[in-house]
mmCIF file of C-alpha atoms and ligand atoms in Angstrom:
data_model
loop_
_atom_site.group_PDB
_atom_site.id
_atom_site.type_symbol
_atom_site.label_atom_id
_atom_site.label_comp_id
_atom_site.label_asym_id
_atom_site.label_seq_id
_atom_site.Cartn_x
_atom_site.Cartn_y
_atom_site.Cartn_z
ATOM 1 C CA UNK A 32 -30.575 -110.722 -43.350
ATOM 2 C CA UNK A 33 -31.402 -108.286 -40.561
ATOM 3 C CA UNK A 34 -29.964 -108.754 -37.108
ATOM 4 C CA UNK A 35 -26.499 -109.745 -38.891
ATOM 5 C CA UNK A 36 -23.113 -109.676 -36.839
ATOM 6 C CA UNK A 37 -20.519 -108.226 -39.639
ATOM 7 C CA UNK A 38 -17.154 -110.618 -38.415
ATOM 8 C CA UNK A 39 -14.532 -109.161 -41.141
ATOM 9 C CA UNK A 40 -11.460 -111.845 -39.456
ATOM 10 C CA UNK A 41 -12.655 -115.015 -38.563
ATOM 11 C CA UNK A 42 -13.138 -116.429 -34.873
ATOM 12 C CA UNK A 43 -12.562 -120.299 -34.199
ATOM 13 C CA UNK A 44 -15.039 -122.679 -36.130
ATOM 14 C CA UNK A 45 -16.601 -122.659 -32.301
ATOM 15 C CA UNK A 46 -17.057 -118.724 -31.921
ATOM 16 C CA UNK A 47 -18.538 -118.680 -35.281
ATOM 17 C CA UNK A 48 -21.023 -121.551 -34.870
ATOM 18 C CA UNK A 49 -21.976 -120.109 -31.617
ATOM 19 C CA UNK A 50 -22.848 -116.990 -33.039
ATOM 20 C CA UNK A 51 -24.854 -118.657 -36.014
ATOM 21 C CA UNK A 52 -27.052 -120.443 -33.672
ATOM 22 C CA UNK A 53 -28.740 -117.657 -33.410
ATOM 23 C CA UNK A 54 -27.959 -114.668 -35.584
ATOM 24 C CA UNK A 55 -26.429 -114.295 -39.116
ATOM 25 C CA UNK A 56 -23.274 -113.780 -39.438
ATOM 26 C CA UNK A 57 -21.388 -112.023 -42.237
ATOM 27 C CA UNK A 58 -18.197 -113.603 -43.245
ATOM 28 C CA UNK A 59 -16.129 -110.926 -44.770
ATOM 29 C CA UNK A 60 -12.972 -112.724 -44.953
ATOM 30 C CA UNK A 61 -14.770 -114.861 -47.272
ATOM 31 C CA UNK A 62 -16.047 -112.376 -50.004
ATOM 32 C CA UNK A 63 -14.387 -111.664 -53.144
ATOM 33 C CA UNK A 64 -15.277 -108.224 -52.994
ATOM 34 C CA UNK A 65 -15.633 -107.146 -49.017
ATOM 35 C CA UNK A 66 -16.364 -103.489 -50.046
ATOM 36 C CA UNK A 67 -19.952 -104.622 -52.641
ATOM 37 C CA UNK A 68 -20.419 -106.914 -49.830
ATOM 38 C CA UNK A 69 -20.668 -104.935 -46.888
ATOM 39 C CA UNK A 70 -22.269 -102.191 -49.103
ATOM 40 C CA UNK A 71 -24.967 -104.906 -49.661
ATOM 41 C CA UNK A 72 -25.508 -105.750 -46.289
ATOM 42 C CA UNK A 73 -24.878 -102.379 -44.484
ATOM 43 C CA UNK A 74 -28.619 -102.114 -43.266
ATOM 44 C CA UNK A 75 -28.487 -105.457 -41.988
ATOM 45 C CA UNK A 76 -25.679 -105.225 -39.696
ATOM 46 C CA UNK A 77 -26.479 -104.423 -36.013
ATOM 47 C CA UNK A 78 -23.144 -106.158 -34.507
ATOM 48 C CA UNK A 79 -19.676 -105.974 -35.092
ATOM 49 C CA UNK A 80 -16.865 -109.192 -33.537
ATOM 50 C CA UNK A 81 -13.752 -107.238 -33.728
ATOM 51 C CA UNK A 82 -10.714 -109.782 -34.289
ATOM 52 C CA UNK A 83 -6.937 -108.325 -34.726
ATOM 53 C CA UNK A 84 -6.039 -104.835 -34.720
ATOM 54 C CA UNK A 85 -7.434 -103.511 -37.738
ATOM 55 C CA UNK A 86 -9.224 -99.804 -37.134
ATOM 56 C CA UNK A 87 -13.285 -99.667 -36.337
ATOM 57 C CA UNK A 88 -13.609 -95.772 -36.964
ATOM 58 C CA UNK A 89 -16.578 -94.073 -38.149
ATOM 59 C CA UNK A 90 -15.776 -94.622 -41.672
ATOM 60 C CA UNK A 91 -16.744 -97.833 -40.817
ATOM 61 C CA UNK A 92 -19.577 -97.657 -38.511
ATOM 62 C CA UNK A 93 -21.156 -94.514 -40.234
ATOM 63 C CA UNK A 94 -21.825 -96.747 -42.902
ATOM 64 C CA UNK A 95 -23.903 -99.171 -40.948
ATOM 65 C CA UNK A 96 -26.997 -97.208 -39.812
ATOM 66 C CA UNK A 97 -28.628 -100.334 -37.773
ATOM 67 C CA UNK A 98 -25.322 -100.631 -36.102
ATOM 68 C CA UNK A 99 -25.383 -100.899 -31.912
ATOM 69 C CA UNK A 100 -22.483 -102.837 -30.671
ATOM 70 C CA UNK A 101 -19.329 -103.508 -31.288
ATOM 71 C CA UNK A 102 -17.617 -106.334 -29.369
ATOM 72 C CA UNK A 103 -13.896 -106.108 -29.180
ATOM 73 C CA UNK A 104 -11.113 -109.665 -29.355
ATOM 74 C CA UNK A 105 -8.950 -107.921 -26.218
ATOM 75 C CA UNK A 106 -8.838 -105.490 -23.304
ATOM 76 C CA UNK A 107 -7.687 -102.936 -25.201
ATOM 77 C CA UNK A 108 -9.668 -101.015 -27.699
ATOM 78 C CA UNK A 109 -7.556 -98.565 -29.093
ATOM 79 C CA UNK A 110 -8.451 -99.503 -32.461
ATOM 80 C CA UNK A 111 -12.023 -98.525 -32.131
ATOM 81 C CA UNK A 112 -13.496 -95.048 -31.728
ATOM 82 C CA UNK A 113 -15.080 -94.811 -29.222
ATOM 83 C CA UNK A 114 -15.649 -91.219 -28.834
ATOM 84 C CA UNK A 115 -17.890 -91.589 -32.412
ATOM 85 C CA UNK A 116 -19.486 -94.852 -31.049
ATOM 86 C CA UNK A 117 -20.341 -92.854 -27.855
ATOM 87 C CA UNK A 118 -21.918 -90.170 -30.219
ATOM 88 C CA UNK A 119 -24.007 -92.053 -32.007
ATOM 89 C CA UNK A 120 -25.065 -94.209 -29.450
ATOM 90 C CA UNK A 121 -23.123 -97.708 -30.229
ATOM 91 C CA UNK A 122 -22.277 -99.771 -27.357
ATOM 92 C CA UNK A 123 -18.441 -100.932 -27.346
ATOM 93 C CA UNK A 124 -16.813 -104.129 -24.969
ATOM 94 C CA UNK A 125 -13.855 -105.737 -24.744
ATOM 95 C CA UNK A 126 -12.199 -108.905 -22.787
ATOM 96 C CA UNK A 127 -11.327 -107.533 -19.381
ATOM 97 C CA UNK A 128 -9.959 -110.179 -16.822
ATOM 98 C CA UNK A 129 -9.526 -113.369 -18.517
ATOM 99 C CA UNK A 130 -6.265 -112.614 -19.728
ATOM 100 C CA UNK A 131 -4.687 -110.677 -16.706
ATOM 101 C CA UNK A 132 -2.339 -113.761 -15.199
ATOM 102 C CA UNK A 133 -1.392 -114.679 -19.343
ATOM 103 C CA UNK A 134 -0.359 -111.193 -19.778
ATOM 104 C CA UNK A 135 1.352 -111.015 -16.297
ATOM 105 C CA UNK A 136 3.144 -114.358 -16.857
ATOM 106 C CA UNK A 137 4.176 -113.228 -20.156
ATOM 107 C CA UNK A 138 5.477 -110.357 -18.943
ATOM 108 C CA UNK A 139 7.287 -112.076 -16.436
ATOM 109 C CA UNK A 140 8.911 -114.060 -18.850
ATOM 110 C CA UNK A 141 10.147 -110.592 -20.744
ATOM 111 C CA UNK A 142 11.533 -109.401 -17.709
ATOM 112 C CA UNK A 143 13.684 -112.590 -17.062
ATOM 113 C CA UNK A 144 14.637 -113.171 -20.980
ATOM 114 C CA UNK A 145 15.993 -109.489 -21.207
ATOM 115 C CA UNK A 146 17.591 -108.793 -17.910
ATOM 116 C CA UNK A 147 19.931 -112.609 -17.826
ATOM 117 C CA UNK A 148 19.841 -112.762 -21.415
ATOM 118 C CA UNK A 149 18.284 -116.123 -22.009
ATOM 119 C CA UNK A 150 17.388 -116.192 -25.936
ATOM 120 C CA UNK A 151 20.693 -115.318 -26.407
ATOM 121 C CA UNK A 152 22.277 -117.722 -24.083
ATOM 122 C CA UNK A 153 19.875 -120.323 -25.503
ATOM 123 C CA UNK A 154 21.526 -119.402 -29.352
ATOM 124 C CA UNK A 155 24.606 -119.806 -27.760
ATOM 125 C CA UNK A 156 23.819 -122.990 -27.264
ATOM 126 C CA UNK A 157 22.678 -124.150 -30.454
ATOM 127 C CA UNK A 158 25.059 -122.610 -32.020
ATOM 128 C CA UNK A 159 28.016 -125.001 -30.498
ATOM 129 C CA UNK A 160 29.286 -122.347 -28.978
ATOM 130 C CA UNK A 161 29.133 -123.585 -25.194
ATOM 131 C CA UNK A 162 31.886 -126.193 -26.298
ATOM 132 C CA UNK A 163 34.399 -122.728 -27.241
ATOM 133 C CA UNK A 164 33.353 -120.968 -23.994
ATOM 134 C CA UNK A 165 30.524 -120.639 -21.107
ATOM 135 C CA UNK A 166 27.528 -117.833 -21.844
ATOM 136 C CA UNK A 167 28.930 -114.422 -20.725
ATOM 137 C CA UNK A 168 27.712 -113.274 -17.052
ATOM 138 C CA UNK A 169 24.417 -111.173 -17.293
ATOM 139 C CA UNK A 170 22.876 -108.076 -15.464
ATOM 140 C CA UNK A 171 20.293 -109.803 -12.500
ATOM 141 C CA UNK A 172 17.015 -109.190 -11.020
ATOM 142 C CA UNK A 173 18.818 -108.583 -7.928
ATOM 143 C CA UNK A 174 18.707 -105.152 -6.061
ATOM 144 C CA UNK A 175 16.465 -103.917 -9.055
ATOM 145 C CA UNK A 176 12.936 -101.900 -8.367
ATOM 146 C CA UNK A 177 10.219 -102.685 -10.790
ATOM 147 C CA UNK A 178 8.121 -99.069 -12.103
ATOM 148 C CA UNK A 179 4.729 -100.008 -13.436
ATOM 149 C CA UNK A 180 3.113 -97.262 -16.092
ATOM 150 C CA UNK A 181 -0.698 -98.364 -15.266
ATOM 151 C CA UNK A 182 -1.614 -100.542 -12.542
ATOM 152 C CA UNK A 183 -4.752 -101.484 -14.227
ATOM 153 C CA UNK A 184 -6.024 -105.112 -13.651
ATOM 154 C CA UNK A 185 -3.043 -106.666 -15.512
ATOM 155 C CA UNK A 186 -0.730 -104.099 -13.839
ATOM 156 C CA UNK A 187 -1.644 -105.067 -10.606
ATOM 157 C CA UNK A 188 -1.272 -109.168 -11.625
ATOM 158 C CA UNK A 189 2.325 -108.342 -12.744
ATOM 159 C CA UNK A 190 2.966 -106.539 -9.471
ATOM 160 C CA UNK A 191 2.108 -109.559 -7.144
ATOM 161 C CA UNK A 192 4.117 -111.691 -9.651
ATOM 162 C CA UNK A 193 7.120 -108.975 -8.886
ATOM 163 C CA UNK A 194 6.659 -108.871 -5.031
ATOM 164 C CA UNK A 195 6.725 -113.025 -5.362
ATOM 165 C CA UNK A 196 10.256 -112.204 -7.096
ATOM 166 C CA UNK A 197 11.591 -110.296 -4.068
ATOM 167 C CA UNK A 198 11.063 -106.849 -6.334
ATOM 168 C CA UNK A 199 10.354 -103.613 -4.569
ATOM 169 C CA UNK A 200 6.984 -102.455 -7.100
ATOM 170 C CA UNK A 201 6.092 -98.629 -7.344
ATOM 171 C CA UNK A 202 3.631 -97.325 -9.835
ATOM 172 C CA UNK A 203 2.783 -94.223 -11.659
ATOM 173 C CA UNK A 204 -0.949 -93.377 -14.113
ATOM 174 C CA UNK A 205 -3.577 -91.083 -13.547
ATOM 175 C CA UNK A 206 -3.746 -90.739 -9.735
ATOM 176 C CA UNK A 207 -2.829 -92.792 -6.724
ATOM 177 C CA UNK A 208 -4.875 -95.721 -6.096
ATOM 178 C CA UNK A 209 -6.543 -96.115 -2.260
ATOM 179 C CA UNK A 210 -5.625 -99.468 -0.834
ATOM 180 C CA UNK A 211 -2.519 -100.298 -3.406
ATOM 181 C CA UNK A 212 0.807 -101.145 -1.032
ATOM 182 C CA UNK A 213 3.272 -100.100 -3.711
ATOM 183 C CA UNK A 214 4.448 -96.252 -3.934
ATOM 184 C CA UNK A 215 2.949 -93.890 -6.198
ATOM 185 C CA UNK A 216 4.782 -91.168 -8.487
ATOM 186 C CA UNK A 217 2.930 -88.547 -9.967
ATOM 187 C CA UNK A 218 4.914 -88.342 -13.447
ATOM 188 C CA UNK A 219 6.738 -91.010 -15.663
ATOM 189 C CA UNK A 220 10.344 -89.191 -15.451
ATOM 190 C CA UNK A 221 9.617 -89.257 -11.539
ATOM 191 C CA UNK A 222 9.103 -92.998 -11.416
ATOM 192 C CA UNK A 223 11.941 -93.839 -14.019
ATOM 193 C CA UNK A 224 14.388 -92.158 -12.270
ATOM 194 C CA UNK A 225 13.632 -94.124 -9.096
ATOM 195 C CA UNK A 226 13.109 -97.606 -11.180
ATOM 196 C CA UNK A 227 15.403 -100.016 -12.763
ATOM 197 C CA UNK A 228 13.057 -101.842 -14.480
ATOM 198 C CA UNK A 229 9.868 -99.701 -15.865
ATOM 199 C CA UNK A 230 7.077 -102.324 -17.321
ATOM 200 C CA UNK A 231 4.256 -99.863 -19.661
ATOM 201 C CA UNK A 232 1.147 -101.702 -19.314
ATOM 202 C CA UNK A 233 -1.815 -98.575 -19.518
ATOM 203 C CA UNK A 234 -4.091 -98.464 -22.450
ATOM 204 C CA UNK A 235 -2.973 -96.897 -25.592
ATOM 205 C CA UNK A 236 -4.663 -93.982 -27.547
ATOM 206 C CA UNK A 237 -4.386 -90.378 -28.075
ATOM 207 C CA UNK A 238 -3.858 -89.513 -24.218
ATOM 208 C CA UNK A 239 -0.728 -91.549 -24.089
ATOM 209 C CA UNK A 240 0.890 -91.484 -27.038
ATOM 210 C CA UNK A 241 4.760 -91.614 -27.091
ATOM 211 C CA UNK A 242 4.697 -91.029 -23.248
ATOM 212 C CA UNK A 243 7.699 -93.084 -23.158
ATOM 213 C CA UNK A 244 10.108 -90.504 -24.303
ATOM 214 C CA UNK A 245 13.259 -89.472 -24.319
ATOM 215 C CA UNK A 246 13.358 -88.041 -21.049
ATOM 216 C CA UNK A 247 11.619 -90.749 -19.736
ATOM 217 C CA UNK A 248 14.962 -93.213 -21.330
ATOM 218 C CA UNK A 249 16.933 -90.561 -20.521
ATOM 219 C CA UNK A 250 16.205 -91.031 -16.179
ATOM 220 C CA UNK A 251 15.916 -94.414 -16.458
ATOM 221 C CA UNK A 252 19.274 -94.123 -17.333
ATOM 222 C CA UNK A 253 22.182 -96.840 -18.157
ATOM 223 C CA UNK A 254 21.753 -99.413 -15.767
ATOM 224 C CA UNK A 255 17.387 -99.581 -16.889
ATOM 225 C CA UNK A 256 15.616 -101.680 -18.527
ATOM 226 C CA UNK A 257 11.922 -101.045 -20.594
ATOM 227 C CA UNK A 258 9.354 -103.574 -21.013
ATOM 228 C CA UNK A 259 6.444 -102.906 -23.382
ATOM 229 C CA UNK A 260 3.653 -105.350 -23.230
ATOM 230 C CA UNK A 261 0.637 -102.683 -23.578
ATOM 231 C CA UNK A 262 0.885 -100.781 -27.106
ATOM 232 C CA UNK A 263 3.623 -99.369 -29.374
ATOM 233 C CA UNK A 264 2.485 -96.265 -29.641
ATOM 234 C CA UNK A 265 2.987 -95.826 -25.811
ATOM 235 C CA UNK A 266 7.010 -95.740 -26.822
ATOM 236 C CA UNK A 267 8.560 -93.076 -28.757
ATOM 237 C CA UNK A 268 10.332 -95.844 -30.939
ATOM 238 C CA UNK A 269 12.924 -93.622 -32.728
ATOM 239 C CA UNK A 270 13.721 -92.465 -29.324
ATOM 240 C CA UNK A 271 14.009 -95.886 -27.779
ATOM 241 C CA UNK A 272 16.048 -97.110 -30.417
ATOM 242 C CA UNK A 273 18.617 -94.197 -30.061
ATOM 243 C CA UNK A 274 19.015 -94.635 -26.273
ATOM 244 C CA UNK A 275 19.478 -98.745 -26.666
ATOM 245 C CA UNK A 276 22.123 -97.530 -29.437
ATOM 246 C CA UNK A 277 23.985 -95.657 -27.252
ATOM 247 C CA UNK A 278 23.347 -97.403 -24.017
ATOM 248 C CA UNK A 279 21.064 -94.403 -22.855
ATOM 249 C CA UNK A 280 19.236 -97.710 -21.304
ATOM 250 C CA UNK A 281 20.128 -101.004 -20.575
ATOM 251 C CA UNK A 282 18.181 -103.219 -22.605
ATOM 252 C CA UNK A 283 14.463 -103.258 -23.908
ATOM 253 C CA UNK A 284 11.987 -106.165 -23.564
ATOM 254 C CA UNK A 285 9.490 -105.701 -26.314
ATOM 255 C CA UNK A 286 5.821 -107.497 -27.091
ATOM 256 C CA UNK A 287 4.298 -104.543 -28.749
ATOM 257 C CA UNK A 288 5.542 -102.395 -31.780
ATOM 258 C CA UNK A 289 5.032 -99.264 -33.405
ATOM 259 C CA UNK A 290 3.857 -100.560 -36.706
ATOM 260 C CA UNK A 291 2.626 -104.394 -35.839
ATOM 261 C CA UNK A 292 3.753 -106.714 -38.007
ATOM 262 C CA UNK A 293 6.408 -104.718 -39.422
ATOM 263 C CA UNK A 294 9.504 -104.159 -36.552
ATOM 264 C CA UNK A 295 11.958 -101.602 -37.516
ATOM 265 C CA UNK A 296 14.811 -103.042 -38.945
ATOM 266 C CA UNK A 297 16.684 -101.340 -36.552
ATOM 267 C CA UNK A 298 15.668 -102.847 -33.732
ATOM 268 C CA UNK A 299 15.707 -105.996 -35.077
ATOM 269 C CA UNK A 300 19.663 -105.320 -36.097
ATOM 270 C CA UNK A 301 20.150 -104.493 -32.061
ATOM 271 C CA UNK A 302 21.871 -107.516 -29.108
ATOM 272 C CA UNK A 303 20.357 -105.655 -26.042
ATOM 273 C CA UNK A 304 16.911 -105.776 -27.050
ATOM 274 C CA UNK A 305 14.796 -109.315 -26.923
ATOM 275 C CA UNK A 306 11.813 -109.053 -28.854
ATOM 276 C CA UNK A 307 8.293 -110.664 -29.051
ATOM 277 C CA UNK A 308 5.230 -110.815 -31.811
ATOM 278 C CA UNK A 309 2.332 -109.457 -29.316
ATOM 279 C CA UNK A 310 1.959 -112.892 -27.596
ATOM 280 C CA UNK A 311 0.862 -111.503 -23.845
ATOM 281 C CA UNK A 312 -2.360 -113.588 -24.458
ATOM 282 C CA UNK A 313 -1.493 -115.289 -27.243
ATOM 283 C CA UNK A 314 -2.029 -119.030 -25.381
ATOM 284 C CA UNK A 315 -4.583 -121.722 -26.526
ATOM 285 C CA UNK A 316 -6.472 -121.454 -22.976
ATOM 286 C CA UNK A 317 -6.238 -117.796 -22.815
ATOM 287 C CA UNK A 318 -7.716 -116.939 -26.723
ATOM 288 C CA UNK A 319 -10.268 -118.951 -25.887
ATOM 289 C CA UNK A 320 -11.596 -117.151 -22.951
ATOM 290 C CA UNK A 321 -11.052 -113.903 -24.723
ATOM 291 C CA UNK A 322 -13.082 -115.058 -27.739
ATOM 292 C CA UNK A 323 -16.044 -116.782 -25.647
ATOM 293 C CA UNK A 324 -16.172 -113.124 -24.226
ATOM 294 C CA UNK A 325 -16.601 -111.801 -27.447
ATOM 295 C CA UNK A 326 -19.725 -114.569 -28.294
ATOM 296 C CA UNK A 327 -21.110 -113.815 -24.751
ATOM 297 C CA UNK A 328 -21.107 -110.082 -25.219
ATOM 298 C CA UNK A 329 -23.162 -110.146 -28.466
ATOM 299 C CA UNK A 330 -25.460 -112.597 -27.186
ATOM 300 C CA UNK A 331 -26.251 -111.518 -23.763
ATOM 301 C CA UNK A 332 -26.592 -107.917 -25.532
ATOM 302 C CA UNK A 333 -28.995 -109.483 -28.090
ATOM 303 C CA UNK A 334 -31.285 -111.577 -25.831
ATOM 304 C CA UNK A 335 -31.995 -107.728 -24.267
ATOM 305 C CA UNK A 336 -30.103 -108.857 -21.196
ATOM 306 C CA UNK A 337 -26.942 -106.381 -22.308
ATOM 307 C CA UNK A 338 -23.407 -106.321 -22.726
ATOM 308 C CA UNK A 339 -21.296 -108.455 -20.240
ATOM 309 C CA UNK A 340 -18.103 -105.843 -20.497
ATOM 310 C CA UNK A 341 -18.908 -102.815 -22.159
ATOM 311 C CA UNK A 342 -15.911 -100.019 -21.993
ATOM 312 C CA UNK A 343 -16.356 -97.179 -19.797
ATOM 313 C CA UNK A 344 -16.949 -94.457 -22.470
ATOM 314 C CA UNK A 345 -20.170 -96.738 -23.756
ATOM 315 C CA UNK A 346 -22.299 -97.472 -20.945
ATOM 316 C CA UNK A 347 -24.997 -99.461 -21.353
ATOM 317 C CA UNK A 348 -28.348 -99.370 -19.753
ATOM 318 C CA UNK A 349 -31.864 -101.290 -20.025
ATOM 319 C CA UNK A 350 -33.537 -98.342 -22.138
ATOM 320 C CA UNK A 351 -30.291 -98.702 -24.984
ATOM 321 C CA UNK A 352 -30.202 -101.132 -27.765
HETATM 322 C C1 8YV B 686 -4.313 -109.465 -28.203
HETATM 323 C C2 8YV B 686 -4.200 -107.438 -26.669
HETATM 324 O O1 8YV B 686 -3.070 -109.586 -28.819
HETATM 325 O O2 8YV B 686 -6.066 -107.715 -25.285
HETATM 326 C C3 8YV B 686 -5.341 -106.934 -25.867
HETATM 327 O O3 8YV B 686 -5.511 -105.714 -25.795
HETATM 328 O O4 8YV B 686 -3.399 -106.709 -27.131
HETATM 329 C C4 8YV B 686 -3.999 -108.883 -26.869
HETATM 330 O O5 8YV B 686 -4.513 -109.641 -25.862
HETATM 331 C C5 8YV B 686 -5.150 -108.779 -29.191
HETATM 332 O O6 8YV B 686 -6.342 -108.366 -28.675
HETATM 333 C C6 8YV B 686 -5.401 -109.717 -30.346
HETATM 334 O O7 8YV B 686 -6.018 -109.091 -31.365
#
């Protein structure tokens, strides 16, 4: 049926009935064969709701020539090209806002479980062993400066959580930001040589792949700690994993991995590294936002009123789709 929305994961039972109120929606998780299908329905299909990280290239959208948005489950949109949707006119939004204080909290949390240890003092518990011996004494949040790589909107949430802590916050990204308190450092081995505590939370993609390198473990430096809750491919893995081998670094606090849902086995075989499966958002209250976003998007955008949060690199104005 013309004016479909192609949905190849599923939203909640409410995100999906919201949509079919008013437009078609094409179930692709449901099809025995999702290739005939979308072949079959390819000139129908003038919306795309993005859920999980599985790639929207132009493969993909070349082969839907009625296609004009494509509206992204999360802030970050990585996984869709948006240099082709840009091209060939396709408008492209994501979930800005309504998850910055769940990622911030959650990153909180990373900060405090890796620096005092606390899923390992919590196994120690259950494990009987508090009855042998008391928990080992742990590094502290004390005297430590938190670095933040991207003091974006969730950035910038993490930062007042930080300053609430009693933590000195400086920042590093593209250029210093007018009316920010905290310190800015032009380069990453600048700021993690004057950190203790370096949180990556800027958008992943070609421009910042592996930025997080060696060097960058290298001045953080023995006494540092790295917490990822932005992308894997921000972190030179191999490298990360060889500097928490030989205590190049402290400890690691990771949400994000290189190859999501697969973590390298030899990370997982590592004590000084506490690691989480990409739950920044991941809370009943906070999905839910995210996804009415989503339903908003494509409906605002279809009753000719636009897109609610299109991404920079798609603009979209009255004349467009
Ligand atoms: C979600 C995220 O895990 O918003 C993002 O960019 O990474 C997370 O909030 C993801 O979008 C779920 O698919």
């Amino acid at each position: 049926m013309p004016n479909s929305v192609l949905m190849p994961r599923p939203l909640t039972a409410s995100g999906i009935s919201q949509l079919e109120a008013r437009l078609p929606v094409v179930k692709l998780w449901e099809a025995a064969d999702p290739e005939a299908t979308l072949n079959a329905v390819a000139q129908d299909i003038r919306s795309i709701a993005v859920v999980g990280h599985g790639a929207i290239d132009g493969a993909l959208m070349g082969r839907l020539p009625n296609l004009q948005l494509v509206a992204n489950f999360g802030v970050g949109y990585d996984a869709v090209d948006t240099a082709w949707a840009a091209q060939h006119g396709v408008i492209v939004t994501h979930t800005p806002n309504v998850l910055n204080e769940e990622v911030a909290d959650t990153t909180l949390g990373l900060i405090l479980n890796t620096v005092r240890e606390l899923p390992a003092a919590e196994r120690h518990v259950r494990a009987g062993q508090w009855l042998d011996k008391p928990f080992r004494l742990t590094s502290s949040l004390r005297e430590r400066t938190v670095g933040i790589l991207g003091l974006g909107r969730i950035g910038k949430a993490i930062a007042t959580r930080c300053e609430a802590f009693g933590l000195p916050v400086v920042y590093t990204g593209r250029s210093a930001q007018a009316g920010v308190p905290y310190l800015y450092y032009p380069t990453l081995v600048g700021m993690a040589e004057a950190c203790d505590i370096l949180v990556v939370i800027a958008p992943g993609g070609a421009a910042t792949r592996n930025i997080v390198d060696a060097a960058v473990l290298k001045a953080l430096g023995p006494s540092g700690i790295l917490i990822n809750v932005a992308r894997g491919s921000l972190v030179d893995e191999a490298a990360l994993i060889e500097a928490l081998q030989n205590h190049t670094i402290l400890a690691a606090g990771l949400d994000v991995f290189a190859d999501e849902p697969r973590v390298s086995q030899a990370l997982l075989d590592l004590d000084n590294v506490v690691l989480l499966p990409h739950v920044g958002s991941a809370s009943q209250h906070t999905r839910k936002a995210m996804e009415q976003l989503v339903v908003d998007n494509i409906l605002s955008w279809d009753s000719g009123n636009g897109p609610l949060t299109p991404v920079p690199e798609t603009p979209w104005s009255p004349n467009k789709g």
